[in-house]
Coordinates of C-alpha atoms and ligand atoms in Angstrom, one line a residue:
M280 CA 0.0 0.0 0.0
T281 CA 2.8 2.4 0.9
A282 CA 4.2 3.2 -2.6
L283 CA 0.9 4.2 -4.1
L284 CA -0.3 6.0 -1.0
Q285 CA 2.9 8.0 -0.8
Q286 CA 2.6 9.0 -4.5
L287 CA -1.0 10.1 -4.1
L288 CA -0.2 12.1 -1.0
Q289 CA 2.5 14.1 -2.8
E290 CA 0.0 15.3 -5.5
D291 CA -1.8 18.5 -4.5
P292 CA -1.4 17.9 -0.7
A293 CA -2.6 21.4 0.3
E294 CA -6.1 20.4 -1.1
T295 CA -6.1 16.9 0.4
L296 CA -7.6 15.3 3.5
W297 CA -5.9 12.0 4.3
I298 CA -8.1 9.5 6.2
A299 CA -5.6 7.5 8.1
D300 CA -6.5 4.3 9.9
E301 CA -4.0 1.6 10.9
N302 CA -3.2 1.0 7.3
S303 CA -1.4 4.3 7.1
K304 CA 0.8 3.8 10.1
A305 CA 3.8 2.3 8.3
L306 CA 4.1 5.4 6.2
L307 CA 4.1 7.7 9.2
A308 CA 6.5 5.5 11.1
G309 CA 9.2 6.5 8.5
D310 CA 10.3 10.1 8.0
F311 CA 7.5 10.9 5.6
R312 CA 6.0 14.4 5.7
F313 CA 2.7 15.6 4.3
A314 CA 1.7 19.2 3.6
G315 CA -2.1 18.5 3.9
D316 CA -4.5 17.6 6.7
L317 CA -4.9 14.2 8.3
L318 CA -7.8 12.6 10.1
T319 CA -7.3 9.5 12.2
N320 CA -9.2 7.4 14.7
R321 CA -6.0 6.2 16.3
W322 CA -4.1 8.2 19.0
D323 CA -0.8 6.7 18.1
I324 CA -1.1 7.8 14.5
A325 CA -2.2 11.3 15.6
Q326 CA 1.0 11.4 17.7
L327 CA 3.2 10.2 14.9
A328 CA 1.7 12.7 12.5
R329 CA 2.6 15.7 14.8
H330 CA 4.9 18.2 13.1
R331 CA 4.7 16.2 9.9
T332 CA 1.3 17.2 8.6
R333 CA -0.5 20.5 8.4
E334 CA -3.5 19.8 10.7
I335 CA -4.4 16.6 12.6
F336 CA -8.0 15.6 13.5
F337 CA -8.3 12.8 16.1
S338 CA -11.9 11.6 15.9
D339 CA -14.0 8.5 15.2
F340 CA -14.0 9.3 11.4
D341 CA -16.0 12.5 12.0
L342 CA -15.1 14.1 8.7
A343 CA -17.1 17.2 9.6
A344 CA -14.5 17.9 12.4
A345 CA -12.3 19.5 9.8
K346 CA -14.9 22.2 9.3
K347 CA -14.0 22.9 5.7
T348 CA -14.3 21.5 2.3
Y349 CA -11.5 19.7 0.3
R350 CA -10.8 19.2 -3.3
R351 CA -9.4 15.7 -2.5
V352 CA -10.2 13.2 0.1
L353 CA -7.8 10.2 0.1
F354 CA -8.9 7.0 1.8
P355 CA -6.7 3.9 1.9
V356 CA -9.8 1.7 2.4
S357 CA -10.6 0.0 5.6
K358 CA -11.5 -3.7 5.6
E359 CA -14.3 -3.0 8.0
K360 CA -17.4 -2.4 5.9
A361 CA -19.2 0.0 8.3
V362 CA -16.1 2.2 8.6
A363 CA -15.6 2.3 4.8
H364 CA -19.2 3.0 4.0
H365 CA -19.3 5.8 6.7
V366 CA -16.2 7.5 5.3
I367 CA -17.5 7.3 1.8
N368 CA -20.9 8.8 2.8
R369 CA -19.2 11.6 4.8
A370 CA -16.6 12.4 2.2
A371 CA -19.4 13.4 -0.1
D372 CA -20.5 16.0 2.5
I373 CA -17.1 17.7 2.7
L374 CA -15.9 17.5 -1.0
A375 CA -16.1 20.7 -3.0
P376 CA -18.1 20.3 -6.3
Q377 CA -16.0 18.3 -8.7
G378 CA -13.8 17.3 -5.8
Q379 CA -12.4 13.8 -5.8
L380 CA -12.7 10.9 -3.5
L381 CA -9.6 8.7 -4.0
L382 CA -9.7 5.1 -2.7
C383 CA -6.6 2.9 -2.7
G384 CA -5.9 -0.6 -1.5
Q385 CA -4.9 -4.1 -2.3
K386 CA -7.4 -6.5 -3.8
S387 CA -8.1 -8.1 -0.5
S388 CA -9.2 -4.7 1.0
G389 CA -12.5 -4.9 -0.9
I390 CA -11.6 -1.9 -3.0
K391 CA -13.2 -3.3 -6.2
T392 CA -16.6 -3.5 -4.4
Y393 CA -16.2 -0.1 -2.8
A394 CA -15.3 1.5 -6.1
G395 CA -18.6 0.2 -7.5
K396 CA -20.5 1.5 -4.6
V397 CA -19.0 5.0 -4.7
A398 CA -19.8 5.2 -8.4
Q399 CA -23.5 4.4 -7.7
Y400 CA -23.7 6.8 -4.8
F401 CA -22.0 9.7 -6.5
G402 CA -23.7 8.9 -9.9
C403 CA -20.4 8.8 -11.7
A404 CA -18.8 6.1 -13.9
K405 CA -16.9 3.3 -12.0
A406 CA -13.2 4.1 -12.1
L407 CA -10.7 1.5 -11.1
R408 CA -7.1 1.0 -12.2
K409 CA -4.3 -1.2 -11.1
S410 CA -1.0 0.2 -10.0
G411 CA 1.5 -2.5 -9.2
Q412 CA -0.1 -4.8 -6.6
E413 CA -2.6 -2.1 -5.6
Y414 CA -5.8 -0.5 -7.0
L415 CA -6.8 3.1 -7.3
S416 CA -10.3 4.5 -7.7
I417 CA -10.8 8.2 -8.5
N418 CA -14.3 9.5 -8.2
A419 CA -15.4 13.0 -8.9
L420 CA -18.4 14.4 -7.0
P421 CA -20.9 15.9 -9.5
D422 CA -21.7 19.7 -9.2
T423 CA -25.1 18.8 -7.9
G424 CA -23.7 16.6 -5.1
A425 CA -24.1 12.8 -4.7
G426 CA -27.1 11.7 -6.6
G427 CA -27.6 8.2 -5.3
T428 CA -28.5 6.6 -1.9
R429 CA -26.1 6.8 0.9
L430 CA -24.3 3.5 1.7
D431 CA -25.5 1.3 4.6
D432 CA -23.0 2.1 7.3
S433 CA -24.9 0.4 10.1
D434 CA -25.5 3.8 11.7
Y435 CA -21.8 4.0 12.3
A436 CA -21.6 7.2 14.2
Q437 CA -24.2 6.3 16.8
L438 CA -23.5 4.8 20.2
R439 CA -26.3 2.4 21.2
P440 CA -27.1 0.4 24.3
L441 CA -26.8 -3.3 23.8
E442 CA -28.7 -6.1 25.6
T443 CA -25.7 -8.4 25.0
L444 CA -23.6 -6.0 27.0
D445 CA -26.1 -5.6 29.9
G446 CA -27.1 -2.3 28.5
L447 CA -23.7 -0.8 28.0
Y448 CA -23.3 1.6 25.0
S449 CA -21.1 0.5 22.1
K450 CA -20.8 0.9 18.4
P451 CA -19.2 -0.5 15.3
G452 CA -15.5 0.5 14.9
L453 CA -14.3 -0.7 18.3
F454 CA -12.9 -4.1 19.4
G455 CA -15.6 -6.8 19.7
W456 CA -18.2 -4.0 19.8
N457 CA -21.3 -6.1 20.3
K458 CA -20.2 -8.9 22.6
V459 CA -18.4 -9.5 25.9
D460 CA -14.9 -10.9 25.2
T461 CA -14.4 -14.3 26.8
G462 CA -11.1 -13.3 28.3
S463 CA -12.5 -10.1 29.7
A464 CA -15.4 -12.0 31.3
L465 CA -12.9 -14.4 32.9
L466 CA -10.9 -11.4 34.3
A467 CA -14.0 -9.6 35.6
H468 CA -14.9 -12.9 37.4
Q469 CA -11.8 -12.6 39.5
F470 CA -12.5 -9.0 40.7
G471 CA -14.4 -10.1 43.8
D472 CA -11.3 -11.9 45.2
H473 CA -8.9 -9.0 44.4
L474 CA -10.8 -5.9 45.3
P475 CA -8.7 -2.8 46.1
E476 CA -9.4 -0.5 49.1
S477 CA -12.4 1.8 48.8
G478 CA -11.5 5.0 47.0
A479 CA -8.6 3.3 45.2
R480 CA -7.3 4.6 41.8
V481 CA -7.8 2.1 39.1
V482 CA -6.3 2.2 35.6
D483 CA -8.4 0.4 32.9
L484 CA -5.8 0.1 30.1
G485 CA -7.1 -0.6 26.7
C486 CA -10.6 0.1 28.0
G487 CA -12.6 -0.5 24.9
Y488 CA -16.3 0.5 25.6
G489 CA -15.4 0.2 29.4
Y490 CA -16.5 -3.3 30.2
L491 CA -13.8 -4.1 32.8
G492 CA -14.2 -0.7 34.5
S493 CA -18.0 -1.0 34.7
Q494 CA -17.8 -4.5 36.1
L495 CA -15.4 -3.4 38.8
A496 CA -17.3 -0.2 39.6
A497 CA -20.3 -2.4 40.5
L498 CA -18.3 -3.9 43.3
G499 CA -17.1 -0.7 45.1
D500 CA -16.3 2.9 45.2
F501 CA -13.2 3.5 43.0
H502 CA -11.8 6.3 40.9
F503 CA -11.1 5.1 37.3
I504 CA -8.5 6.3 34.7
A505 CA -9.7 4.6 31.5
T506 CA -7.5 4.9 28.4
D507 CA -7.5 3.6 24.9
N508 CA -5.9 4.3 21.5
N509 CA -9.1 4.2 19.6
A510 CA -11.5 7.2 19.3
A511 CA -14.6 5.1 19.1
A512 CA -13.6 3.2 22.3
L513 CA -13.0 6.5 24.2
A514 CA -16.4 7.8 23.2
A515 CA -18.2 4.6 24.2
C516 CA -16.4 4.3 27.5
A517 CA -17.0 8.0 28.4
R518 CA -20.7 7.5 27.7
N519 CA -20.9 4.4 29.9
F520 CA -19.1 6.0 32.7
A521 CA -21.5 9.0 32.5
E522 CA -24.6 6.7 32.3
R523 CA -23.5 4.6 35.2
E524 CA -22.1 7.5 37.2
I525 CA -18.7 5.9 37.4
R526 CA -16.1 8.3 38.9
G527 CA -13.0 9.0 36.8
E528 CA -11.5 10.1 33.5
V529 CA -11.4 8.7 30.1
T530 CA -8.3 9.8 28.2
P531 CA -6.4 8.8 25.0
S532 CA -3.0 7.2 25.2
D533 CA -0.7 4.9 23.3
A534 CA -0.4 1.8 25.6
G535 CA -0.8 4.1 28.6
D536 CA 2.2 6.3 27.8
R537 CA 0.6 9.5 29.0
L538 CA -0.6 8.2 32.3
E539 CA 1.0 9.7 35.5
S540 CA 3.8 7.6 37.1
N541 CA 3.2 6.1 40.6
S542 CA -0.5 7.1 40.5
A543 CA -2.6 3.9 40.6
D544 CA -3.4 1.2 43.1
L545 CA -4.7 -1.3 40.6
A546 CA -4.5 -1.8 36.8
I547 CA -6.9 -4.0 34.9
C548 CA -6.1 -5.0 31.3
N549 CA -7.0 -7.3 28.5
P550 CA -4.2 -6.2 26.1
P551 CA -4.6 -6.3 22.3
F552 CA -2.7 -9.2 20.8
H553 CA -2.9 -8.1 17.2
Q554 CA 0.5 -6.7 16.7
G555 CA 0.0 -4.8 13.4
F556 CA 3.1 -3.5 11.9
Q557 CA 6.5 -4.4 13.2
V558 CA 7.2 -0.8 13.9
E559 CA 4.8 -1.0 16.8
G560 CA 7.3 -3.1 18.6
D561 CA 5.8 -5.6 21.1
L562 CA 2.6 -4.1 22.4
T563 CA 2.3 -6.5 25.3
D564 CA 5.7 -5.4 26.6
R565 CA 4.8 -1.7 26.2
F566 CA 1.5 -2.3 28.1
L567 CA 3.4 -4.1 30.9
E568 CA 6.2 -1.5 31.1
N569 CA 3.7 1.3 31.4
V570 CA 1.6 -0.5 34.0
A571 CA 4.7 -1.1 36.1
R572 CA 5.5 2.6 35.9
V573 CA 2.0 3.8 36.6
L574 CA 1.4 1.7 39.7
K575 CA 2.2 3.0 43.2
S576 CA 4.5 1.0 45.3
G577 CA 2.3 -1.8 46.7
G578 CA 0.0 -1.5 43.7
R579 CA -0.9 -4.5 41.6
A580 CA -2.3 -5.4 38.2
L581 CA -4.7 -8.0 36.8
F582 CA -4.1 -9.0 33.2
V583 CA -5.9 -11.5 31.0
V584 CA -4.4 -12.9 27.8
N585 CA -4.9 -15.6 25.3
E586 CA -2.9 -18.6 26.6
F587 CA -0.5 -18.6 23.8
I588 CA 0.8 -15.1 24.8
P589 CA 3.8 -15.6 27.2
L590 CA 2.7 -12.9 29.6
G591 CA 3.9 -14.7 32.7
R592 CA 7.5 -14.8 31.2
K593 CA 7.4 -11.2 29.9
A594 CA 5.9 -9.8 33.1
R595 CA 8.9 -11.0 35.1
A596 CA 11.0 -8.3 33.5
Y597 CA 8.8 -5.7 35.2
F598 CA 7.2 -7.3 38.3
A599 CA 8.6 -9.3 41.3
T600 CA 5.5 -11.4 41.8
V601 CA 3.7 -13.0 38.8
D602 CA 0.9 -15.4 39.7
L603 CA -1.4 -17.3 37.4
I604 CA -4.8 -17.0 39.2
A605 CA -7.2 -18.4 36.7
R606 CA -7.2 -20.4 33.5
D607 CA -10.2 -21.2 31.4
R608 CA -11.3 -21.6 27.8
G609 CA -7.9 -20.6 26.3
F610 CA -7.4 -17.6 28.5
C611 CA -5.1 -17.0 31.5
V612 CA -5.5 -14.3 34.2
Y613 CA -2.3 -13.1 36.0
R614 CA -1.8 -11.1 39.1
L615 CA 1.3 -8.9 39.0
A616 CA 2.9 -7.0 41.9
G617 CA 6.1 -5.3 43.0
P618 CA 8.9 -3.9 41.0
S619 CA 11.3 -6.5 39.4
Ligands
LIG142 C1 -8.7 -7.0 23.8 S1 -9.4 -5.3 23.7 C2 -10.1 -5.1 25.4 C3 -11.1 -4.1 25.4 C4 -11.8 -3.9 26.8 N1 -10.9 -3.7 27.9 C5 -12.7 -5.2 27.1 O1 -12.3 -5.9 28.0 O2 -13.7 -5.4 26.4 C6 -7.9 -4.3 23.7 C7 -8.1 -2.9 23.7 O3 -6.9 -2.2 23.6 C8 -7.0 -1.1 22.7 N2 -5.6 -0.8 22.2 C9 -5.0 -1.3 21.1 N3 -3.8 -0.7 20.9 C10 -3.7 0.1 21.9 C11 -2.6 1.1 22.3 N4 -1.5 1.1 21.6 N5 -2.8 1.8 23.4 C12 -4.0 1.8 24.1 N6 -5.0 0.9 23.8 C13 -4.8 0.1 22.7 C14 -7.9 -1.5 21.7 O4 -8.5 -0.4 21.0 C15 -9.0 -2.3 22.5 O5 -10.0 -1.5 23.0

């Protein structure tokens, strides 16, 4: 993806809005600079883009956040259909007449299908060409705007309460958005035996829609610092904390890097195990390292991981005590304490 994307970003950058999801991270991890604006749903990408792009918008693909129109919107297509349809719909709202929506991606990204859908929605001819291993689709918005029906984006922008989540709010665009993760449920099941003191400060690292924090909050009076890399997760978690009157803050970070040192009594975490690009380094290690830094002396952490993640071994680099406290259905829960 990088070669074509890089080339497209160099053409007329001042008129371009780059929609950057995780597909774009590899390009920003190098020394690439872009003279246009960038919109991303990921905090780590927003940080990488600092000082290398003109303006950065960190939002859950809310294209209206830019508050202006563009002659070009460039979208390396997302595999997730609801996201792709949402971005295509909203691009039509912020493109100037005759402005172009450029889609690029490999065959497996679904770009051929998306190119057909944009053509129907805009009311223009389907445009798709191959460039090396990648495809490019350039679609001009008619002077009269998009003439067709908006694509079905599963109401992407809306948070909704879900029965499957015991009424918690969630939405497409975040991890396992409409179900409780088996590992997280196993971790929450251990909370009763490992409760911190009343009033304790608890970090929910990689909070998603806030399942772990909400479960723990039901068992006592704690102050939460919930953090995630994903804008949709932060919005959902903030909504759930407000709805359930859970005390605390919801704040973006990359693996907890912005959290205050020596500030928490307990950390709860189900870390992501998708590693993405190599440049991300080992996310599990970064989660562990930051948790060790953020915990007060005497603080502890509860982690759940898929059993094939060697968390017990990795954690020994940061913690003196590493106990496996539960194991079920392919998941392991560890209790970590004390500096290594
Ligand atoms: C396995 S999910 C757990 C979500 C939630 N805690 C739960 O139990 O349902 C991992 C979470 O980590 C978040 N995440 C991924 N990379 C991250 C990063 N670099 N920094 C912070 N959070 C990240 C994901 O967005 C996702 O919400």
